[in-house]
Amino acid sequence: MNIDKTRLAGKVAIVTGAASGIGAASARRLAAEGAHVLLTDIQDEVGFDLAAELDSLDGGQASFLHCNVADEAHVADAVRTAVERWGRLDIMHNNAGFGGVSGPIESTTADGWASTMDVLLTSVFYGTKYATPAMRDGGGGSIINTASVCGLQAGIGSHVYTVAKHGVVGLTRSTA
């Protein structure tokens, strides 16, 4: 597959959960196509290493910011950091996630429910909430929210994961 190294030249992206998995692949592709990318994650060492690797590519720039997406102030700071560093925000990839609490619904604790929903769904709300005005000020942009097949069909993942991913699909449709 050919990569156009100038396709996203001058564009600014934030990727949450960027230190591994889908987030790392997204950050790599955005940087390869010339975007400035702010990688955010709680995995600091891996995140800093990946940002350094991507920053060495021709065209784009990359940096890493520790960000716990379950903390609204962290997500707001990520958006503020990207805009202060590069003057705009064009792409917000709300991607951070984990398996979360699992098991029968009757043994799911309120804390397990809340912590899973905070990372998988509330973080997408925060990312959308803070990216929207920054993108509006810059003339537009794209918000990309990672869900899963569990957002469309129950019975595949745990109860809480499935509910959260259904929420991501609903929030994405609603805000679009």
Tab-separated table of C-alpha atoms in Angstrom:
chain	number	residue	atom	x	y	z
A	1	MET	CA	0.000	0.000	0.000
A	2	ASN	CA	1.334	3.405	-0.972
A	3	ILE	CA	1.377	6.089	1.681
A	4	ASP	CA	1.003	9.725	0.684
A	5	LYS	CA	3.449	11.421	3.046
A	6	THR	CA	1.798	14.800	2.464
A	7	ARG	CA	-1.886	13.803	2.723
A	8	LEU	CA	-2.154	15.104	6.295
A	9	ALA	CA	0.627	17.703	6.150
A	10	GLY	CA	-0.078	20.485	8.617
A	11	LYS	CA	-2.926	18.553	10.270
A	12	VAL	CA	-2.874	17.926	14.033
A	13	ALA	CA	-4.102	14.723	15.636
A	14	ILE	CA	-4.548	13.355	19.134
A	15	VAL	CA	-4.694	9.611	19.677
A	16	THR	CA	-5.718	8.266	23.078
A	17	GLY	CA	-4.421	4.845	24.052
A	18	ALA	CA	-1.627	5.450	21.557
A	19	ALA	CA	1.129	3.399	23.189
A	20	SER	CA	-0.057	0.047	21.852
A	21	GLY	CA	-2.543	-1.796	19.676
A	22	ILE	CA	-4.988	0.123	17.501
A	23	GLY	CA	-3.839	3.436	18.976
A	24	ALA	CA	-0.210	2.836	18.057
A	25	ALA	CA	-1.217	1.781	14.535
A	26	SER	CA	-3.355	4.898	14.186
A	27	ALA	CA	-0.554	7.160	15.424
A	28	ARG	CA	1.923	5.512	13.039
A	29	ARG	CA	-0.347	5.990	10.045
A	30	LEU	CA	-1.215	9.596	10.903
A	31	ALA	CA	2.464	10.466	11.310
A	32	ALA	CA	3.413	8.593	8.137
A	33	GLU	CA	0.907	10.729	6.242
A	34	GLY	CA	2.483	13.935	7.600
A	35	ALA	CA	0.304	14.823	10.606
A	36	HIS	CA	1.582	16.214	13.876
A	37	VAL	CA	0.478	13.629	16.435
A	38	LEU	CA	0.039	13.933	20.178
A	39	LEU	CA	0.143	10.412	21.552
A	40	THR	CA	-1.612	10.017	24.898
A	41	ASP	CA	-1.642	7.019	27.214
A	42	ILE	CA	-0.903	5.897	30.761
A	43	GLN	CA	1.919	3.671	29.480
A	44	ASP	CA	4.576	6.367	29.671
A	45	GLU	CA	7.759	4.525	28.681
A	46	VAL	CA	6.221	2.856	25.630
A	47	GLY	CA	4.448	6.088	24.684
A	48	PHE	CA	7.606	8.200	24.858
A	49	ASP	CA	9.510	5.588	22.804
A	50	LEU	CA	6.846	5.494	20.089
A	51	ALA	CA	6.639	9.291	19.957
A	52	ALA	CA	10.416	9.478	19.489
A	53	GLU	CA	10.217	6.904	16.687
A	54	LEU	CA	7.432	8.799	14.921
A	55	ASP	CA	9.035	12.189	15.441
A	56	SER	CA	11.984	10.996	13.370
A	57	LEU	CA	9.796	10.500	10.278
A	58	ASP	CA	9.851	13.023	7.456
A	59	GLY	CA	6.998	15.512	7.536
A	60	GLY	CA	5.104	15.043	10.767
A	61	GLN	CA	5.990	15.622	14.361
A	62	ALA	CA	5.019	13.527	17.343
A	63	SER	CA	5.125	13.898	21.075
A	64	PHE	CA	3.768	12.026	24.071
A	65	LEU	CA	1.639	13.237	26.961
A	66	HIS	CA	0.665	11.132	29.960
A	67	CYS	CA	-3.132	11.086	29.957
A	68	ASN	CA	-5.560	9.078	32.045
A	69	VAL	CA	-8.659	9.323	29.862
A	70	ALA	CA	-10.886	8.612	32.867
A	71	ASP	CA	-9.856	12.024	34.217
A	72	GLU	CA	-11.645	14.914	32.492
A	73	ALA	CA	-8.846	17.369	33.306
A	74	HIS	CA	-6.285	15.096	31.605
A	75	VAL	CA	-8.313	14.963	28.376
A	76	ALA	CA	-8.914	18.731	28.429
A	77	ASP	CA	-5.162	19.201	28.931
A	78	ALA	CA	-4.374	16.960	25.954
A	79	VAL	CA	-6.540	19.069	23.656
A	80	ARG	CA	-5.093	22.291	25.071
A	81	THR	CA	-1.535	20.927	24.654
A	82	ALA	CA	-2.066	19.992	20.996
A	83	VAL	CA	-3.581	23.382	20.169
A	84	GLU	CA	-0.849	25.289	22.023
A	85	ARG	CA	1.919	23.234	20.402
A	86	TRP	CA	0.654	23.141	16.819
A	87	GLY	CA	-2.040	25.833	16.654
A	88	ARG	CA	-5.033	23.655	15.875
A	89	LEU	CA	-6.737	20.273	16.217
A	90	ASP	CA	-7.983	18.403	13.154
A	91	ILE	CA	-8.284	14.778	14.250
A	92	MET	CA	-9.321	13.307	17.600
A	93	HIS	CA	-9.066	9.534	17.823
A	94	ASN	CA	-10.797	8.454	21.043
A	95	ASN	CA	-9.285	5.013	21.211
A	96	ALA	CA	-8.128	4.227	24.761
A	97	GLY	CA	-9.614	1.078	26.178
A	98	PHE	CA	-9.190	-2.119	28.125
A	99	GLY	CA	-11.205	-5.262	28.836
A	100	GLY	CA	-12.653	-3.872	32.020
A	101	VAL	CA	-14.591	-5.727	34.655
A	102	SER	CA	-16.071	-9.043	33.626
A	103	GLY	CA	-18.137	-11.831	35.101
A	104	PRO	CA	-21.798	-12.310	35.905
A	105	ILE	CA	-23.817	-9.124	36.269
A	106	GLU	CA	-24.842	-10.075	39.806
A	107	SER	CA	-21.220	-10.109	40.943
A	108	THR	CA	-20.205	-6.903	39.143
A	109	THR	CA	-19.288	-4.261	41.675
A	110	ALA	CA	-20.311	-0.637	41.347
A	111	ASP	CA	-16.624	0.333	41.356
A	112	GLY	CA	-15.861	-2.170	38.571
A	113	TRP	CA	-18.793	-0.864	36.550
A	114	ALA	CA	-17.748	2.762	37.047
A	115	SER	CA	-14.064	2.281	36.258
A	116	THR	CA	-14.870	0.341	33.088
A	117	MET	CA	-17.433	2.890	31.914
A	118	ASP	CA	-15.019	5.745	32.715
A	119	VAL	CA	-12.333	4.371	30.400
A	120	LEU	CA	-14.491	2.913	27.650
A	121	LEU	CA	-17.350	5.438	27.381
A	122	THR	CA	-16.932	8.532	29.524
A	123	SER	CA	-13.495	9.131	28.026
A	124	VAL	CA	-15.073	9.278	24.554
A	125	PHE	CA	-17.498	11.901	25.880
A	126	TYR	CA	-14.546	13.914	27.267
A	127	GLY	CA	-12.597	13.651	24.018
A	128	THR	CA	-15.591	14.713	21.965
A	129	LYS	CA	-16.506	17.495	24.407
A	130	TYR	CA	-13.074	19.135	24.286
A	131	ALA	CA	-12.179	18.404	20.660
A	132	THR	CA	-15.401	19.888	19.276
A	133	PRO	CA	-14.767	23.559	20.129
A	134	ALA	CA	-11.102	23.296	19.151
A	135	MET	CA	-12.096	21.888	15.768
A	136	ARG	CA	-14.875	24.429	15.332
A	137	ASP	CA	-12.343	27.212	15.977
A	138	GLY	CA	-10.020	25.682	13.371
A	139	GLY	CA	-12.651	25.277	10.676
A	140	GLY	CA	-13.564	21.616	11.156
A	141	GLY	CA	-12.095	18.225	11.792
A	142	SER	CA	-12.763	14.547	12.356
A	143	ILE	CA	-13.569	12.736	15.585
A	144	ILE	CA	-12.932	9.008	15.380
A	145	ASN	CA	-14.267	6.797	18.169
A	146	THR	CA	-13.105	3.206	18.511
A	147	ALA	CA	-15.926	0.829	19.406
A	148	SER	CA	-16.099	-2.885	18.609
A	149	VAL	CA	-18.506	-5.492	17.333
A	150	CYS	CA	-19.746	-5.503	20.943
A	151	GLY	CA	-21.215	-2.076	20.226
A	152	LEU	CA	-23.565	-3.676	17.725
A	153	GLN	CA	-24.235	-7.118	19.181
A	154	ALA	CA	-24.510	-8.474	22.705
A	155	GLY	CA	-23.250	-11.842	23.890
A	156	ILE	CA	-19.687	-11.535	22.632
A	157	GLY	CA	-17.967	-9.579	25.416
A	158	SER	CA	-18.629	-8.967	29.066
A	159	HIS	CA	-21.804	-7.168	30.114
A	160	VAL	CA	-20.128	-3.907	31.074
A	161	TYR	CA	-17.836	-3.845	28.015
A	162	THR	CA	-20.843	-4.444	25.746
A	163	VAL	CA	-22.896	-1.692	27.379
A	164	ALA	CA	-19.968	0.738	27.109
A	165	LYS	CA	-19.360	-0.032	23.441
A	166	HIS	CA	-23.077	0.327	22.667
A	167	GLY	CA	-22.763	3.730	24.348
A	168	VAL	CA	-19.813	4.670	22.149
A	169	VAL	CA	-21.813	3.810	19.034
A	170	GLY	CA	-24.790	5.808	20.313
A	171	LEU	CA	-22.666	8.812	21.288
A	172	THR	CA	-20.937	8.754	17.900
A	173	ARG	CA	-24.236	8.632	16.031
A	174	SER	CA	-25.779	11.313	18.219
A	175	THR	CA	-22.905	13.793	17.915
A	176	ALA	CA	-22.456	13.160	14.187
